[in-house]
XYZ file of C-alpha atoms in Angstrom:
173
model
C 124.589 129.144 42.129
C 125.616 126.799 44.907
C 124.507 123.384 45.916
C 125.198 121.376 49.029
C 124.627 117.742 49.772
C 124.471 116.016 53.119
C 124.923 112.302 53.508
C 123.585 110.691 56.646
C 125.200 107.387 57.500
C 123.316 104.977 59.734
C 124.946 102.194 61.703
C 123.818 99.577 59.194
C 125.473 101.361 56.293
C 129.146 101.208 55.633
C 130.625 104.682 55.812
C 132.118 105.701 52.465
C 135.835 106.131 52.572
C 137.583 109.381 51.702
C 138.494 108.125 48.229
C 134.815 107.495 47.385
C 133.829 110.930 48.633
C 136.655 112.599 46.697
C 135.560 110.708 43.567
C 131.971 111.939 43.926
C 133.124 115.530 44.414
C 135.454 115.269 41.415
C 132.609 113.924 39.239
C 130.331 116.800 40.272
C 133.077 119.337 39.559
C 133.758 117.807 36.154
C 130.023 117.787 35.444
C 129.835 121.512 36.258
C 132.746 122.165 33.907
C 131.051 120.273 31.047
C 127.824 122.159 31.775
C 129.621 125.515 31.714
C 131.358 124.523 28.477
C 127.982 123.621 26.990
C 126.556 127.000 27.998
C 129.464 128.704 26.256
C 128.804 126.659 23.126
C 125.111 127.601 23.275
C 126.066 131.269 23.353
C 128.181 130.697 20.238
C 125.256 128.965 18.452
C 127.108 125.636 18.363
C 124.033 123.673 19.387
C 125.095 120.149 18.428
C 128.344 120.403 20.360
C 126.535 122.037 23.287
C 124.081 119.154 23.409
C 126.960 116.680 23.546
C 128.644 118.644 26.350
C 125.418 118.593 28.372
C 125.039 114.860 27.803
C 128.552 114.313 29.156
C 127.732 116.481 32.160
C 124.602 114.401 32.743
C 126.593 111.152 32.626
C 128.822 112.509 35.379
C 125.969 113.869 37.522
C 122.590 112.361 36.557
C 120.861 114.046 39.518
C 121.296 117.587 38.149
C 118.043 118.544 36.413
C 119.545 121.769 35.036
C 121.961 119.819 32.864
C 119.057 117.930 31.286
C 117.128 121.145 30.728
C 120.211 122.701 29.123
C 120.525 119.664 26.830
C 116.877 120.062 25.849
C 117.444 123.753 25.087
C 120.358 122.825 22.827
C 118.142 120.323 21.009
C 115.387 122.913 20.646
C 117.765 125.509 19.259
C 119.060 122.998 16.745
C 115.472 122.616 15.538
C 115.366 126.212 14.362
C 118.086 125.554 11.835
C 117.679 121.854 11.151
C 115.608 120.463 8.300
C 114.092 117.656 10.407
C 111.408 117.937 13.062
C 113.113 115.336 15.256
C 114.914 117.717 17.586
C 111.788 118.685 19.504
C 111.063 114.995 20.007
C 114.588 114.590 21.370
C 114.080 117.502 23.772
C 110.846 116.204 25.320
C 112.315 113.090 27.038
C 115.149 115.194 28.432
C 112.653 117.634 29.932
C 110.437 114.854 31.281
C 113.457 113.240 32.943
C 114.521 116.594 34.423
C 111.028 117.245 35.767
C 110.979 113.787 37.381
C 114.101 114.608 39.425
C 113.788 116.390 42.769
C 113.402 120.128 42.253
C 116.488 122.217 42.999
C 116.246 124.710 45.842
C 116.695 127.629 43.459
C 113.697 126.455 41.366
C 111.364 124.588 43.756
C 108.518 124.254 41.236
C 110.693 123.289 38.249
C 109.419 126.438 36.500
C 112.364 126.571 34.099
C 111.824 122.993 32.960
C 108.061 123.465 32.727
C 108.558 126.616 30.640
C 110.719 124.818 28.083
C 108.398 121.804 28.116
C 105.549 124.160 27.182
C 107.591 125.499 24.266
C 108.183 121.964 23.031
C 104.488 121.149 23.415
C 103.640 124.192 21.320
C 106.238 123.206 18.733
C 104.759 119.742 18.287
C 101.239 121.104 17.947
C 99.897 120.560 21.448
C 99.081 124.233 21.762
C 96.349 124.058 24.402
C 98.581 122.054 26.763
C 101.357 124.578 26.159
C 99.037 127.478 26.957
C 97.882 125.808 30.170
C 101.452 125.226 31.343
C 102.622 128.706 30.367
C 99.650 130.218 32.214
C 100.684 128.382 35.383
C 104.293 129.549 35.075
C 103.136 133.099 34.305
C 100.980 133.033 37.423
C 104.006 131.954 39.515
C 106.302 134.535 37.867
C 104.069 137.418 36.747
C 106.983 139.787 36.087
C 108.916 137.423 33.808
C 108.652 139.108 30.436
C 109.692 136.110 28.351
C 107.090 133.875 29.979
C 104.422 136.511 29.339
C 105.567 136.948 25.722
C 105.483 133.223 25.026
C 102.095 132.949 26.725
C 100.797 135.788 24.553
C 102.040 134.130 21.364
C 100.522 130.810 22.372
C 97.168 132.316 23.280
C 97.145 134.257 20.012
C 97.766 131.013 18.105
C 94.685 129.596 19.832
C 92.646 132.629 18.762
C 92.257 133.908 22.316
C 93.132 137.446 21.313
C 91.936 139.286 24.429
C 93.956 137.028 26.728
C 96.957 137.280 24.409
C 96.706 141.050 24.519
C 96.720 141.001 28.346
C 99.875 138.867 28.310
C 101.576 141.185 25.810
C 100.594 144.207 27.882
C 102.225 142.559 30.883
C 105.441 142.480 28.852
C 105.444 146.216 28.209
C 103.743 147.240 31.448
């Protein structure tokens, strides 16, 4: 994954000096390192530490929506093993903030963030909203098996068995 940024300086603006530009690049690089570290912690099921790593990455680069989505994923994974239902409520503001940022070029519709937001909605009992969002993402990415599987589970929870079956068949078809 690559990202580029272009800064246009008008005559009225003071051109940033080389030190300022180097600082910004260093912060982005450090943010990427914290994000990568957090991903490694996620893979090792160290969700609390992963969440903290993503929060540090976000402090360094608050414009990166993926870091916020990763933090929300860490919070959601903690929920599976935690006794409290607070983790999903911690994940929702992170996802909302990520979805409010400009969409990255690799995900122009924020599908990844919308997918995880739908999972949180389902987890907090807003199943119909989750089904609606998952249906939109499934329409955009009809070959994504995980989206179809989650849509099927959500539709089944709503008692819409025929639609759930179609989603599950898309997984195996």
